[in-house]
């Protein structure tokens, strides 16, 4: 099944058909039922079979996103897996605040509602629902752990902690950039010195000179920020990473560049299944770490760890961003969706400039909408083989909105008159063509007679 999914992923000649994905889904369900018959629920398994099973579910989940089924239980699998990777790294680094956790908490609630809805209507077998609920519960458990670790932070230290988290991220991002960083590094170091000077005998003070609890959280974060700033200065000449880590650094930099490019162009160039290879590459690099650090052939920890971890986490974040931005529109309908989106943006820009506009000024937009309208059959956009792809509602909403914008831009009565003029022009052209054809026919007849 994994090989068939991989082959389908590599086929860029044709659009992914929902029928092909559904056939593979049925095959997976059969194997999962067999597996559940020989396994018990209390034991945790982690062998080659589970690795293959994870690959199959990841690919199948990405295919569900590709055909526009973002609101389906199976479409949530890859999003949950991506969130779990990011949350594990956040837990490891201990660099986060409540504002960072809030989006994950909201998204997990949304995904739970999707799974709960499918469970109530029996859209998927119980073992499959159970698997997704277990994955979701694991993610929610990590979020709760992270929230509990922040709950011990006194109110007096929250602003300091948030400031330090922000500075650390800026420092690590700076360390990963090319070139000299002196001008950008100086204000960050001044901020750190300012925070350091506010401490008395190594402690942050609250109102009235009291010493709040949980000093270690902010103190360790402050020390780490100073450590990163010193590493940036020390490695200014050697580009932040040791030669032994350079191959991994180059690989991560390449992945980040490609993913950042996809974030900009994903509406036109991304097929969600493409993200599978990026995820595998990142997991492979992640497994190279020993006790959370990258090591060389001698087992030592070369300098440049912060940069490497920043790049790794940045890539994980970009993949999650691409997955969460996936629209519930089938790959087949994405060209139409993109065209409608472009027309709508153009019309909104035209609307900003006021008017008045004649119908002839708006004719290009009307023509584009007419072409899209003419693609429908019985009010539906039809796919290959007469199928009705996902995303009909969204496309119709965009199409109606575009028509409303055109009506807003065109003065009452002028649209009809102008369109009649356009029709008259078309009739004149047709009359001219008919006259030319009759004239040519007369000449041919005279030549034959001669």
XYZ file of C-alpha atoms in Angstrom:
450
model
C 0.000 0.000 0.000
C 2.850 2.392 0.796
C 4.430 1.686 -2.583
C 1.113 2.361 -4.343
C 0.723 5.629 -2.419
C 4.289 6.629 -3.304
C 3.692 5.849 -6.982
C 0.504 7.915 -6.937
C 2.392 10.756 -5.266
C 5.039 10.781 -8.004
C 2.473 10.920 -10.805
C 2.333 14.616 -11.769
C 0.775 14.015 -15.181
C -2.771 13.602 -13.861
C -4.732 15.123 -11.008
C -5.210 12.886 -7.977
C -8.578 11.144 -8.270
C -10.763 10.791 -5.187
C -11.681 7.266 -6.327
C -8.004 6.182 -6.269
C -7.518 7.606 -2.777
C -10.714 5.950 -1.523
C -9.599 2.578 -2.921
C -6.305 2.824 -1.016
C -8.155 3.941 2.101
C -10.332 0.803 1.988
C -7.196 -1.332 1.676
C -5.675 0.362 4.735
C -8.846 -0.180 6.785
C -8.723 -3.929 6.061
C -5.114 -4.168 7.276
C -5.807 -2.056 10.383
C -8.694 -4.386 11.321
C -6.399 -7.403 10.937
C -3.781 -5.682 13.077
C -6.262 -4.883 15.825
C -7.309 -8.551 15.933
C -3.782 -9.652 16.908
C -2.794 -6.717 19.135
C -4.063 -5.609 22.526
C -4.844 -2.018 23.477
C -2.704 -1.884 26.610
C 0.700 -2.575 25.007
C 2.694 0.136 23.234
C 4.293 -1.105 20.019
C 7.135 0.486 18.088
C 8.653 -1.724 15.395
C 9.061 -1.785 11.600
C 5.353 -2.437 11.132
C 4.482 0.703 13.105
C 6.973 2.762 11.086
C 5.386 1.569 7.846
C 1.905 2.164 9.274
C 2.875 5.741 10.202
C 4.196 6.340 6.663
C 0.980 4.982 5.144
C -1.225 7.157 7.351
C 0.910 10.239 6.699
C 0.718 9.774 2.938
C -2.983 8.941 2.987
C -3.690 11.980 5.169
C -1.776 14.236 2.750
C -3.775 12.789 -0.147
C -6.980 13.679 1.699
C -5.753 17.275 1.893
C -4.832 17.159 -1.809
C -8.372 16.195 -2.837
C -9.792 18.920 -0.585
C -11.019 16.800 2.359
C -9.484 19.027 5.028
C -12.534 18.609 7.268
C -12.236 14.816 7.298
C -10.839 12.840 10.229
C -8.093 11.292 8.115
C -7.015 14.751 6.933
C -6.188 15.661 10.544
C -3.534 12.927 10.985
C -0.634 14.752 9.309
C -1.544 18.015 11.065
C -1.528 16.320 14.471
C 1.820 14.639 13.697
C 3.336 17.965 12.636
C 2.062 19.698 15.793
C 3.466 16.952 17.987
C 6.947 17.437 16.502
C 6.847 21.196 17.128
C 5.453 20.803 20.660
C 8.152 18.248 21.549
C 10.836 20.694 20.420
C 9.186 23.507 22.400
C 9.160 21.281 25.471
C 12.815 20.427 24.924
C 13.937 24.037 24.469
C 11.685 25.432 27.270
C 11.419 28.632 25.219
C 7.749 29.516 24.866
C 4.997 31.575 26.464
C 1.206 31.468 26.707
C 0.843 33.348 23.420
C 2.798 30.560 21.648
C 0.607 27.800 23.087
C -2.760 29.463 22.442
C -2.850 28.760 18.632
C -2.033 25.082 19.219
C -4.751 24.819 21.850
C -7.324 26.359 19.481
C -6.291 24.176 16.552
C -6.439 20.981 18.623
C -10.002 21.871 19.651
C -10.924 22.367 15.981
C -9.426 18.999 15.034
C -11.217 17.290 17.934
C -14.526 18.693 16.681
C -13.815 17.242 13.215
C -13.030 13.803 14.652
C -16.030 13.923 16.997
C -18.350 14.854 14.114
C -17.152 11.913 11.974
C -17.399 9.603 14.985
C -21.043 10.540 15.619
C -21.995 9.983 11.965
C -19.969 6.768 11.628
C -17.910 7.992 8.660
C -14.883 5.879 9.636
C -14.354 2.547 11.419
C -13.960 2.702 15.199
C -10.290 1.536 15.178
C -9.367 4.438 12.906
C -11.215 6.980 15.057
C -9.559 5.484 18.125
C -6.102 5.891 16.564
C -6.710 9.563 15.747
C -8.144 10.252 19.215
C -5.049 8.713 20.799
C -2.773 10.898 18.638
C -4.820 13.959 19.545
C -4.766 13.123 23.273
C -0.968 12.860 23.181
C -0.730 16.338 21.658
C -3.136 17.794 24.200
C -1.129 16.192 27.000
C 2.033 17.945 25.790
C 0.204 21.286 25.604
C -1.097 20.816 29.161
C 2.428 20.000 30.377
C 3.763 23.157 28.759
C 0.944 25.261 30.220
C 1.518 23.796 33.689
C 5.222 24.636 33.512
C 4.272 28.270 32.838
C 1.631 28.316 35.573
C 4.348 28.224 38.268
C 5.706 31.533 36.947
C 4.640 34.411 39.236
C 2.731 37.318 37.723
C 5.663 39.640 38.520
C 8.019 37.640 36.294
C 5.685 37.107 33.308
C 6.728 40.339 31.464
C 10.423 39.523 31.987
C 9.928 35.965 30.755
C 8.046 37.082 27.642
C 10.749 39.645 26.852
C 13.509 37.041 27.237
C 11.661 34.538 25.012
C 11.368 37.198 22.292
C 15.044 38.201 22.570
C 16.214 34.591 22.439
C 14.266 33.968 19.231
C 15.706 37.106 17.672
C 19.234 36.035 18.652
C 18.875 32.529 17.235
C 17.364 33.880 13.997
C 20.281 36.324 13.818
C 22.791 33.520 14.296
C 21.355 31.673 11.292
C 21.661 34.680 8.958
C 24.563 35.259 6.597
C 26.997 38.147 6.994
C 27.885 40.464 9.866
C 25.429 40.986 12.722
C 27.104 43.704 14.807
C 24.507 46.411 14.140
C 21.565 44.085 14.869
C 23.247 42.374 17.828
C 24.070 45.540 19.770
C 20.479 46.596 20.697
C 19.642 43.021 21.767
C 22.700 42.917 24.036
C 21.702 46.266 25.528
C 18.242 44.857 26.284
C 19.846 41.877 28.025
C 22.127 44.118 30.097
C 19.115 46.206 31.065
C 17.277 43.084 32.294
C 20.450 41.889 34.062
C 20.892 45.234 35.860
C 17.338 44.957 37.246
C 18.375 41.913 39.296
C 19.520 42.281 42.913
C 21.910 39.633 44.227
C 21.032 37.522 41.191
C 17.262 37.711 41.821
C 14.447 39.455 39.975
C 12.412 41.577 42.386
C 8.682 42.158 42.518
C 6.698 45.118 43.920
C 7.877 46.197 47.371
C 11.228 44.460 46.903
C 9.861 40.940 47.351
C 11.685 38.022 45.703
C 9.166 36.015 43.607
C 9.465 32.238 43.327
C 10.567 30.349 40.190
C 13.605 32.578 39.642
C 15.416 29.725 37.886
C 13.144 29.875 34.786
C 14.003 33.496 33.967
C 17.606 33.297 35.198
C 18.469 30.275 33.039
C 16.796 31.914 30.027
C 18.794 35.119 30.576
C 22.048 33.168 30.810
C 21.176 31.272 27.641
C 20.548 34.549 25.795
C 23.972 35.863 26.857
C 25.517 32.554 25.774
C 23.945 32.770 22.301
C 25.040 36.407 21.871
C 28.608 35.453 22.794
C 28.513 32.537 20.368
C 27.364 34.878 17.574
C 30.317 37.205 18.282
C 32.817 34.363 18.588
C 31.723 32.711 15.363
C 31.311 35.880 13.283
C 34.217 34.831 11.091
C 33.557 31.088 10.883
C 29.838 31.302 10.005
C 28.481 29.922 13.259
C 28.842 26.181 12.674
C 31.769 23.801 12.903
C 33.050 22.094 9.746
C 31.829 18.718 11.041
C 28.260 20.050 11.110
C 28.479 21.892 7.787
C 26.869 19.111 5.655
C 23.826 18.983 7.977
C 23.721 22.792 8.118
C 23.740 23.037 4.325
C 20.994 20.418 4.068
C 18.793 22.196 6.624
C 19.399 25.564 4.946
C 18.343 24.083 1.614
C 15.173 22.601 3.121
C 14.305 25.905 4.783
C 14.773 27.832 1.529
C 12.539 25.417 -0.384
C 9.836 25.454 2.294
C 9.876 29.259 2.555
C 9.468 29.402 -1.218
C 6.482 27.031 -0.988
C 4.866 29.247 1.663
C 4.837 32.067 -0.902
C 3.712 29.993 -3.891
C 1.787 27.081 -2.333
C -1.549 28.070 -3.901
C -0.090 27.504 -7.374
C 2.723 24.982 -6.956
C 2.098 22.832 -3.870
C 0.604 19.387 -3.857
C 0.286 18.500 -0.171
C 1.842 15.057 -0.733
C 5.115 16.842 -1.618
C 5.515 17.631 2.089
C 6.003 13.935 2.883
C 9.597 13.948 1.607
C 10.413 17.090 3.586
C 9.023 15.492 6.763
C 11.097 12.343 6.224
C 14.271 14.393 5.689
C 13.698 16.371 8.890
C 12.975 13.228 10.905
C 16.186 11.694 9.573
C 18.184 14.767 10.667
C 16.384 14.883 14.027
C 17.409 11.278 14.755
C 21.097 12.246 14.362
C 20.965 14.124 17.658
C 22.331 12.571 20.843
C 20.731 13.845 24.054
C 19.263 16.699 22.062
C 22.596 17.802 20.541
C 24.349 17.201 17.227
C 27.686 15.390 17.654
C 30.692 14.816 15.422
C 32.378 11.487 14.584
C 34.269 11.555 17.921
C 31.116 12.091 19.942
C 31.929 15.724 20.754
C 29.425 18.574 20.570
C 30.774 21.153 18.114
C 29.749 24.825 18.322
C 26.744 25.998 16.334
C 24.082 23.924 18.120
C 21.663 26.863 18.471
C 21.806 27.582 14.753
C 21.206 23.941 13.835
C 18.254 23.586 16.198
C 16.802 26.879 14.990
C 16.891 25.684 11.374
C 15.388 22.301 12.292
C 12.541 23.877 14.259
C 12.005 26.532 11.612
C 11.497 23.780 8.995
C 9.029 21.930 11.226
C 7.151 25.198 11.711
C 6.983 25.875 7.965
C 5.580 22.398 7.257
C 2.891 22.887 9.913
C 2.083 26.298 8.435
C 1.633 24.782 4.972
C -0.555 21.964 6.310
C -2.774 24.262 8.366
C -3.222 26.649 5.418
C -4.454 23.854 3.131
C -7.845 24.800 1.672
C -10.849 22.440 1.408
C -10.647 22.560 -2.395
C -9.647 19.617 -4.584
C -6.448 19.810 -6.609
C -8.580 19.694 -9.779
C -10.425 22.871 -8.818
C -7.436 24.817 -7.497
C -6.712 26.522 -10.885
C -10.301 27.841 -10.908
C -10.054 28.830 -7.236
C -6.810 30.707 -7.911
C -8.312 32.517 -10.901
C -11.349 33.550 -8.845
C -9.081 34.701 -6.028
C -7.075 36.843 -8.461
C -10.219 38.368 -10.022
C -11.610 39.128 -6.559
C -8.392 40.834 -5.457
C -8.318 42.921 -8.645
C -11.964 43.964 -8.207
C -11.333 44.944 -4.586
C -8.371 47.059 -5.684
C -10.518 48.720 -8.376
C -13.208 49.365 -5.746
C -10.692 51.326 -3.646
C -10.242 53.878 -6.440
C -13.921 54.786 -6.488
C -15.241 55.442 -9.983
C -17.368 55.806 -11.927
C -16.522 52.893 -14.191
C -18.247 51.962 -17.403
C -19.147 48.367 -18.140
C -16.454 48.414 -20.830
C -13.856 49.175 -18.132
C -15.017 46.095 -16.265
C -15.408 43.910 -19.353
C -12.153 41.904 -18.751
C -13.430 40.874 -15.322
C -16.895 40.049 -16.686
C -15.301 37.951 -19.401
C -13.196 36.049 -16.853
C -16.281 35.378 -14.721
C -18.265 34.311 -17.795
C -15.521 31.816 -18.709
C -15.601 30.377 -15.182
C -19.413 30.268 -15.193
C -19.384 28.372 -18.485
C -17.269 25.600 -16.921
C -20.186 24.542 -14.716
C -22.623 21.789 -15.591
C -25.952 21.797 -13.758
C -24.453 24.342 -11.363
C -21.423 22.145 -10.511
C -17.757 22.187 -11.513
C -17.123 18.748 -12.967
C -13.826 16.894 -12.673
C -12.176 14.183 -14.743
C -14.503 11.248 -15.446
C -17.622 13.218 -14.523
C -16.773 13.362 -10.803
C -17.756 16.288 -8.558
C -14.569 17.340 -6.705
C -14.473 18.851 -3.217
C -14.697 22.623 -2.860
C -17.904 23.412 -4.779
C -19.291 25.615 -2.001
C -16.134 27.702 -1.654
C -15.865 28.295 -5.405
C -19.514 29.305 -5.653
C -19.108 31.697 -2.715
C -16.084 33.338 -4.417
C -17.909 33.468 -7.758
C -21.001 35.126 -6.260
C -18.813 37.591 -4.393
C -17.055 38.551 -7.634
C -20.401 39.106 -9.382
C -21.527 41.285 -6.466
C -18.355 43.377 -6.727
C -18.927 43.898 -10.461
C -22.487 45.044 -9.760
C -21.222 47.438 -7.076
C -18.724 48.951 -9.515
C -21.183 49.334 -12.406
C -23.839 52.108 -12.283
C -27.439 50.828 -12.500
C -28.615 50.285 -16.049
C -25.193 50.897 -17.544
C -24.179 47.249 -17.417
C -27.106 46.158 -19.583
C -26.576 48.948 -22.122
C -22.861 48.304 -22.398
C -23.317 44.557 -22.754
C -25.871 45.224 -25.523
C -23.255 47.397 -27.245
C -20.757 44.582 -26.951
C -23.324 42.165 -28.432
C -23.994 44.672 -31.275
C -20.265 44.833 -31.976
C -20.147 41.035 -32.110
C -23.123 41.018 -34.535
C -21.422 43.650 -36.733
C -18.313 41.506 -36.866
C -20.397 38.460 -37.786
C -22.245 40.498 -40.527
C -18.894 41.647 -41.937
C -17.653 38.056 -41.985
C -20.844 36.905 -43.746
C -20.500 39.732 -46.315
C -16.851 38.783 -46.968
C -17.819 35.141 -47.402
C -20.670 35.983 -49.876
C -18.363 38.282 -51.837
C -15.729 35.560 -52.122
C -18.398 33.052 -53.192
C -19.570 35.426 -55.976
C -16.018 35.808 -57.265
C -15.517 32.038 -57.304
C -18.788 31.609 -59.222
C -17.749 34.215 -61.833
C -14.369 32.548 -62.333
C -15.993 29.147 -62.830
C -18.396 30.665 -65.392
C -15.533 32.228 -67.327
